[in-house]
Coordinates of C-alpha atoms and ligand atoms in Angstrom, one line a residue:
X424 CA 43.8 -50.2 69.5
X425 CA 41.1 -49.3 71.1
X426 CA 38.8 -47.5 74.3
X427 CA 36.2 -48.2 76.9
X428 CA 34.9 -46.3 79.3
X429 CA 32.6 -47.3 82.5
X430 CA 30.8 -44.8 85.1
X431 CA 30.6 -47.7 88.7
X432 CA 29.3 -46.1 91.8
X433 CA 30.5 -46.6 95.9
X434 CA 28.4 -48.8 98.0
X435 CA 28.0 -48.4 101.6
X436 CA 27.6 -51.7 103.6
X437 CA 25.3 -52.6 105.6
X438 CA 26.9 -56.0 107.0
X439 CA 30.6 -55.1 107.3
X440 CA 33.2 -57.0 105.5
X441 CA 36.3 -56.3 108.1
X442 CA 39.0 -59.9 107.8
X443 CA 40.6 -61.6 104.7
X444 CA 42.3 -64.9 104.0
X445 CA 44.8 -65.2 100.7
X446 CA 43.6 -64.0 97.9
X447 CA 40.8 -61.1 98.6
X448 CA 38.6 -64.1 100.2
X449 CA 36.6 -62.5 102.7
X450 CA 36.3 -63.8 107.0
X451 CA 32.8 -63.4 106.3
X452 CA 30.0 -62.4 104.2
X453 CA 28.6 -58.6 103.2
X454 CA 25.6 -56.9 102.0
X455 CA 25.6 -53.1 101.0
X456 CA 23.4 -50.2 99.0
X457 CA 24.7 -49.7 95.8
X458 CA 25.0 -45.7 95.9
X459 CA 23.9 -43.6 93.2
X460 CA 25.5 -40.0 92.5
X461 CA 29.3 -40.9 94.0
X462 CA 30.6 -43.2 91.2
X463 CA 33.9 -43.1 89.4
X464 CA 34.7 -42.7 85.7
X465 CA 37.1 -44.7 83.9
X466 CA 38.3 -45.0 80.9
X467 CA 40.5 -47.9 79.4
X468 CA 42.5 -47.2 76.0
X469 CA 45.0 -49.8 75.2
X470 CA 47.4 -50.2 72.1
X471 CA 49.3 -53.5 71.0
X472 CA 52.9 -53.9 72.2
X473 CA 55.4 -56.5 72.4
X474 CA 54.8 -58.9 75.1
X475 CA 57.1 -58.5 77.9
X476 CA 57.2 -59.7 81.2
X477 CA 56.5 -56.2 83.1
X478 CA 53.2 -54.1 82.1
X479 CA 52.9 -50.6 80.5
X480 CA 50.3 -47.9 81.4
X481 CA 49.9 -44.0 82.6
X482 CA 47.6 -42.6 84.2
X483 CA 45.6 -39.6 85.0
X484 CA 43.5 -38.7 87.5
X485 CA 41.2 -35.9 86.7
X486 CA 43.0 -35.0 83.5
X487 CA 46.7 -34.8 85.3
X488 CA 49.0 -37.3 85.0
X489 CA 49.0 -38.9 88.7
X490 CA 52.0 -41.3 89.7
X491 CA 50.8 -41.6 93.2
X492 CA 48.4 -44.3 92.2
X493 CA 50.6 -46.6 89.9
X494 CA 51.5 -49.1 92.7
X495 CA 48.1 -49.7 93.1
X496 CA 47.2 -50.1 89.3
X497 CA 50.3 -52.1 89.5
X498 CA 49.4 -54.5 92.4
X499 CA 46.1 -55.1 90.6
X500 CA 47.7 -56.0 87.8
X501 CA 49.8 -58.7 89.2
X502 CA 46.6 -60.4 90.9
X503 CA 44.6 -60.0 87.7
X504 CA 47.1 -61.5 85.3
X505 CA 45.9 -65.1 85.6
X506 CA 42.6 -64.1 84.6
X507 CA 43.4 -61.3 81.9
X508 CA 46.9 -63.1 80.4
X509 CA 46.9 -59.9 77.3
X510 CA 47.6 -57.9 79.9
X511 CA 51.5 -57.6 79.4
X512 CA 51.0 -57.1 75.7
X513 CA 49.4 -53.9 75.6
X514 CA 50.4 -50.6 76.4
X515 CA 47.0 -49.2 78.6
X516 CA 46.2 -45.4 79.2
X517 CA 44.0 -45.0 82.1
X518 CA 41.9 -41.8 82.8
X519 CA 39.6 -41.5 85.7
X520 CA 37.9 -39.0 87.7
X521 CA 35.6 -38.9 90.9
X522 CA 31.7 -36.8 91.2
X523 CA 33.0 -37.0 94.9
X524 CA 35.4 -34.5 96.3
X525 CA 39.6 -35.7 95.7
X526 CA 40.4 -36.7 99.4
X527 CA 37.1 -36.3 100.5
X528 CA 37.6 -39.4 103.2
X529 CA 35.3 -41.7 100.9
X530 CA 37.0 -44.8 99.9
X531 CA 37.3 -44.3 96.2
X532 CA 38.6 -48.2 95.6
X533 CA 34.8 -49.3 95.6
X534 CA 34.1 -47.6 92.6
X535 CA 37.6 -47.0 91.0
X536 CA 38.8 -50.6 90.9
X537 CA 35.1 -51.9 90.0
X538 CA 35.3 -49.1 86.9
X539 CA 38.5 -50.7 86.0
X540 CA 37.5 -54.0 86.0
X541 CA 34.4 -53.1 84.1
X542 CA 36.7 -51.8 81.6
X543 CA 39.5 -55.2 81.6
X544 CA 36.3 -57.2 81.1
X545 CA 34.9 -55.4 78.5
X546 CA 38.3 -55.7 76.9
X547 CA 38.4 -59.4 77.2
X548 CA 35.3 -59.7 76.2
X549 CA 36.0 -58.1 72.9
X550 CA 39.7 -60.1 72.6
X551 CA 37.1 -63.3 73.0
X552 CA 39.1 -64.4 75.8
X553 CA 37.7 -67.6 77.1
X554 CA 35.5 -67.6 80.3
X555 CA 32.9 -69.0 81.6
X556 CA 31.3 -66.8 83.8
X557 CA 28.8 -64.0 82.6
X558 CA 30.3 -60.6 82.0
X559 CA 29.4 -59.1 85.6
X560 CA 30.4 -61.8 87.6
X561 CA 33.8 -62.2 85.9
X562 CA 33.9 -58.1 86.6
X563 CA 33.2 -58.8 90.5
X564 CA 35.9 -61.6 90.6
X565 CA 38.4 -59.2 89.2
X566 CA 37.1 -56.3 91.3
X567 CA 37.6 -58.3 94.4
X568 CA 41.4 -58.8 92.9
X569 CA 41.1 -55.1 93.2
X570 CA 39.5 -54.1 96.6
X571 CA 37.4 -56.6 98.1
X572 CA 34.3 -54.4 98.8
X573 CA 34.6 -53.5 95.0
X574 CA 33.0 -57.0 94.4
X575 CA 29.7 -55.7 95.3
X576 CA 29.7 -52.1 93.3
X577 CA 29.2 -54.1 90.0
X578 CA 25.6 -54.6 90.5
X579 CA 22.6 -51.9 91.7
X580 CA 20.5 -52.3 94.8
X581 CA 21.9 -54.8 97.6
X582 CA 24.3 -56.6 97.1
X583 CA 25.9 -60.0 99.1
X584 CA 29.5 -60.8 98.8
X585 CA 30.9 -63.9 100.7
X586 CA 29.1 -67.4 101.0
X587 CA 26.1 -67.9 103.3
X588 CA 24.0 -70.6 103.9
X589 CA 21.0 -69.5 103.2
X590 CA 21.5 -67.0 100.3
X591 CA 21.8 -69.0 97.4
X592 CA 24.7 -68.7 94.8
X593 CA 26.8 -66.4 97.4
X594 CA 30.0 -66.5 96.8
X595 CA 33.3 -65.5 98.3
X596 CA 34.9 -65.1 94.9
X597 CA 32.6 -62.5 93.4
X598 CA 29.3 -60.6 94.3
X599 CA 25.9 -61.4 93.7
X600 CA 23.0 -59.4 93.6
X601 CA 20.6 -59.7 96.9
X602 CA 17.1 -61.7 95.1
X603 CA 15.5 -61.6 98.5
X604 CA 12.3 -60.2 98.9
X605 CA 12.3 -56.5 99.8
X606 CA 9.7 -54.3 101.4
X607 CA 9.1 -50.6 99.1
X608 CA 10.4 -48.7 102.1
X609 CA 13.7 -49.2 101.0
X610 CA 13.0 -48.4 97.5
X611 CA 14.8 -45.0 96.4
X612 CA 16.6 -45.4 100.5
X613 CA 18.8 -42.7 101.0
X614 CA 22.5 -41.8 102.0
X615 CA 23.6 -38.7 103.7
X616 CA 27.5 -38.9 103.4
X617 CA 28.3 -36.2 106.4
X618 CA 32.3 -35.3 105.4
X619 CA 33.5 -35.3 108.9
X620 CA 37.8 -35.9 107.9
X621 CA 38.9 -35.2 104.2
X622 CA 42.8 -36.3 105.5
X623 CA 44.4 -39.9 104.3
X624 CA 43.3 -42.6 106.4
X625 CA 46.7 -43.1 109.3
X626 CA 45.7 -47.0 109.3
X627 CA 44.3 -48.1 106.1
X628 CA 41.7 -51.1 105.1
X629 CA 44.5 -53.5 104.4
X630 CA 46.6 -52.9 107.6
X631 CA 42.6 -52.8 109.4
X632 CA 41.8 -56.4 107.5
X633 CA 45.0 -57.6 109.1
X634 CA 44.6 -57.1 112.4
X635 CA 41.5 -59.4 112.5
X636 CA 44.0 -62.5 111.8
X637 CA 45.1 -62.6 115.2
X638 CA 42.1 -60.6 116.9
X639 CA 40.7 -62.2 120.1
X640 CA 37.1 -61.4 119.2
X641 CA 37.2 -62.3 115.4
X642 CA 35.9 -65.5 115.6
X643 CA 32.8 -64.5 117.6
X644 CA 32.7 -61.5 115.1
X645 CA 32.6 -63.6 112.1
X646 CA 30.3 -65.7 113.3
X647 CA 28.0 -62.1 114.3
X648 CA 28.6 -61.6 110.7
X649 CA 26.1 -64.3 109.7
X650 CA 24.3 -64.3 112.0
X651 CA 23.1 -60.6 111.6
X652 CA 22.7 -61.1 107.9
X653 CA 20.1 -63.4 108.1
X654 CA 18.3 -61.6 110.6
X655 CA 18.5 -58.8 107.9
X656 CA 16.8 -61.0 105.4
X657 CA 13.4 -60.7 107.3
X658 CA 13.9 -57.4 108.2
X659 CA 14.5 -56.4 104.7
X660 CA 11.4 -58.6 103.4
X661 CA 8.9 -56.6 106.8
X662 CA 10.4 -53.4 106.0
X663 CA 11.0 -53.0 109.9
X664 CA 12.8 -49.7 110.2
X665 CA 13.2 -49.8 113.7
X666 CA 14.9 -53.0 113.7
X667 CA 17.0 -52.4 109.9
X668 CA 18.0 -49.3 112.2
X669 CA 19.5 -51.5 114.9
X670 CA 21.3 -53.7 112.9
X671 CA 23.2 -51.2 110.6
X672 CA 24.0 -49.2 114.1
X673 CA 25.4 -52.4 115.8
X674 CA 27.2 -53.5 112.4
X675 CA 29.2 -50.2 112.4
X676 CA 30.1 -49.5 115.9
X677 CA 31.5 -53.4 116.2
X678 CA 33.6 -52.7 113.1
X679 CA 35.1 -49.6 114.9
X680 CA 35.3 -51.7 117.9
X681 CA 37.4 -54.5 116.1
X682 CA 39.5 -51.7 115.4
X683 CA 39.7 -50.4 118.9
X684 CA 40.9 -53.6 120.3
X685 CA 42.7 -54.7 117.6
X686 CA 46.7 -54.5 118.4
X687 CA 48.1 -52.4 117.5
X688 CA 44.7 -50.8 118.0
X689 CA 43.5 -47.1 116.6
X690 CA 40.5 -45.3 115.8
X691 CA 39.6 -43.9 113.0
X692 CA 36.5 -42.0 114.2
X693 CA 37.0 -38.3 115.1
X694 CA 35.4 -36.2 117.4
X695 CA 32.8 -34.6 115.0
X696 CA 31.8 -38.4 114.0
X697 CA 30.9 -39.0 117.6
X698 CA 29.0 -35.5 117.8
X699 CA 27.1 -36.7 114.3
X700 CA 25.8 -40.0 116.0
X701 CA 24.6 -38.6 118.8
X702 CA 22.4 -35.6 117.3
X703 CA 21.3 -38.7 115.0
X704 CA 20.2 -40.4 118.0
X705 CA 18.8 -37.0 120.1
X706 CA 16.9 -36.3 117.0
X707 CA 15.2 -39.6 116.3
X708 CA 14.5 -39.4 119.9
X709 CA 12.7 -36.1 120.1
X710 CA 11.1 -36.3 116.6
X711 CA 10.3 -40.1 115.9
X712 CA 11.9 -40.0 112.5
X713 CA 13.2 -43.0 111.3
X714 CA 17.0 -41.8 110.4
X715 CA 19.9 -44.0 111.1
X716 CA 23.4 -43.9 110.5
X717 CA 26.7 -46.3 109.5
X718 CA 30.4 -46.2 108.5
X719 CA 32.6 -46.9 106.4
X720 CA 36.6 -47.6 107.8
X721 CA 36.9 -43.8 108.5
X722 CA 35.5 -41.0 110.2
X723 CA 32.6 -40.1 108.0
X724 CA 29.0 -40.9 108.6
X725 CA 26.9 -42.1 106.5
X726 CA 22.9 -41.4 107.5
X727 CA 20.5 -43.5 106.1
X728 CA 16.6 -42.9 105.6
X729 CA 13.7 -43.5 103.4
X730 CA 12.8 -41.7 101.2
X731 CA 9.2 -40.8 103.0
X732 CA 11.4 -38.5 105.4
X733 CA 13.3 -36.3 103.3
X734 CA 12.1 -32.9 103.5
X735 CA 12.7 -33.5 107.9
X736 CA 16.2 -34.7 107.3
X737 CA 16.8 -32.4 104.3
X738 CA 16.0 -29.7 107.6
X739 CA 18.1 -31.4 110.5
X740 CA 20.9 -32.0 107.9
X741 CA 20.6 -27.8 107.4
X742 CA 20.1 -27.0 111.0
X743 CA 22.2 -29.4 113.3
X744 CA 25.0 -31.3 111.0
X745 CA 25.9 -29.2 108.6
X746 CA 28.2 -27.3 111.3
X747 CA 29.8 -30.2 112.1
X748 CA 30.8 -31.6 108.8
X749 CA 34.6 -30.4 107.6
X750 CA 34.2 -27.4 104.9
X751 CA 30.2 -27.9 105.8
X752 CA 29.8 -30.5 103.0
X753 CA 27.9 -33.3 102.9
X754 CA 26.7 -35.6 100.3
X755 CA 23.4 -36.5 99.7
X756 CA 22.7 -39.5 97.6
X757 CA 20.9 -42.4 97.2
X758 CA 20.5 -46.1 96.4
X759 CA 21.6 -46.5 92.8
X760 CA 20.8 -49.3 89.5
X761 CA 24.7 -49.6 89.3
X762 CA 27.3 -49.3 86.7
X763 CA 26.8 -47.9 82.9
X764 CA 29.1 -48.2 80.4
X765 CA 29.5 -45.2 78.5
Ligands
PMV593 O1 37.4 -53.1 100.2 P1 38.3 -52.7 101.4 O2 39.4 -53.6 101.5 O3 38.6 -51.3 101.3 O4 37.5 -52.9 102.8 C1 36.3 -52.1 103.1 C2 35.8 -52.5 104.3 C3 34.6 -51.7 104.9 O5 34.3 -50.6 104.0 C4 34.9 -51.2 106.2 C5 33.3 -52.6 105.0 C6 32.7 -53.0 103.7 O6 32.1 -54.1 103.7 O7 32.7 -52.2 102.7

């Protein structure tokens, strides 16, 4: 018998990930923020059982029992098994909870499924199961098991998932953390999350990761995907704002515009997303300020900054977004170290 718990944040990329092959293997590599204040709680109590061939758990979300998540748990399990073979001989009670809002339109797998795989590694860690990786990395393999952008929540900072060329020990099979050199700008950078749609996603990321298999424009996308990471390398090491600001724009519009001429195509983005982006845009215009934004697959926008700017943004957040935001919430966090365990 025993218990575990881990506190693992979101991340918010700044190269998409958006296409998979077999086995959470991503079309092409990612880099994200670690976030700070949005993280998920989890903790992993498990008892001895007899070994069976099915697995045994419950699970509650927020102190209530939740069924509505089991098939996930479930499907995780499955893909896991190879890796954590005790699984099917313990009975496992899972309890989690959110600092973010319950339906609140952020994607809770980057932080739920790297929590519990913080946990399941913990746990093997203590059964001595045999592995040679070091403890994070195995917890980003099985993360990526989970949710493939969880692979990067198990470190702080930036993050690469997915090979590249020229960032050394990338990897499709788990996340590493960015070692490039990085200009204090971006030290404490932060992340506006403006709540635009609290409603479940009508297409979700695994349908959306789909429809890049047979995409006409994938190829040239992937290829984009590289492409723009390396140019971020320098822009990351200059600290040019401007052109960081350019990059993470174009990144998230093509991702919605993979999904807008995907087919079946859809759109995830609402009309308050669209209003968001351009007040962004009017008022880095008028005011100079350098304030950005990005998104996830959904209709929230994330507006990124550095630090130096807060108290203006803290204002235009106040005065022109927080009208449009659903419920007039928004999130204000920041770059974060990464998980704890508790
Ligand atoms: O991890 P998934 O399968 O939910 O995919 C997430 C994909 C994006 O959030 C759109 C991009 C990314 O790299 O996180």
């Amino acid at each position: 018998m025993g218990k575990v718990t881990w506190q693992s944040p979101s991340n918010i990329a700044l190269v998409k990930y958006w296409g998979k092959y077999e086995n959470q293997i991503p079309a092409n590599p990612s880099i994200s923020f670690t976030l700070n204040s949005s993280y998920t709680t989890t903790s992993l109590s498990w008892e001895a059982k007899e070994k069976t061939d099915d697995f045994s758990f419950e699970l509650f979300f927020e102190g209530k029992a939740e069924e509505s998540f089991k098939p996930k748990i479930e499907a995780y399990f499955k893909r896991v098994h190879h890796l954590l073979p005790f699984l099917s001989e313990f009975h496992f009670t899972i309890e989690t909870s959110n600092t973010f809002p319950h339906s609140s339109g952020i994607a809770s797998s980057a932080s739920g499924l790297s929590a519990l795989s913080l946990c399941m590694a913990s746990l093997a860690k203590s059964l001595n199961i045999p592995h040679d990786e070091d403890f994070y990395r195995f917890a980003s393999t099985l993360s990526r098991l989970g949710s493939g952008s969880a692979s990067r929540s198990v470190y702080g900072n930036l993050v690469v998932w997915g090979k590249h060329a020229l960032i050394e020990n990338s990897s499709d099979h788990f996340a590493v953390p960015y070692t490039g050199e990085v200009h204090p700008v971006f030290e404490n950078f932060q992340d506006y999350i403006l709540l635009v749609d609290k409603g479940e996603k009508k297409v979700s990321s695994t349908v959306g990761h789909g429809l890049m298999n047979n995409h006409p424009y994938a190829m040239k996308r992937f290829e984009q995907a590289h492409t723009n990471l390396n140019k971020l390398k320098s822009i990351l090491a200059e600290g040019d704002l401007e052109a960081f600001g350019n990059l993470v724009e174009s990144e998230a519009l093509t991702l919605h515009g993979m999904m807008l001429t995907s087919n079946p195509y859809f759109i995830l983005m609402k009309p308050n997303t669209l209003r968001i982006i351009e007040e962004i845009w009017a008022f880095r215009e008028e005011t100079k300020t350098p304030v950005y934004f990005t998104l996830d697959a959904g209709a929230n926008v994330h507006m990124l900054f550095p630090e130096m700017v807060k108290n203006k943004v803290d204002t235009f957040a106040q005065t022109k977004l927080v009208g449009l935001c659903k419920d007039e919430e928004y999130i204000c966090d920041q770059i974060g170290n990464g998980p704890k365990q508790l």
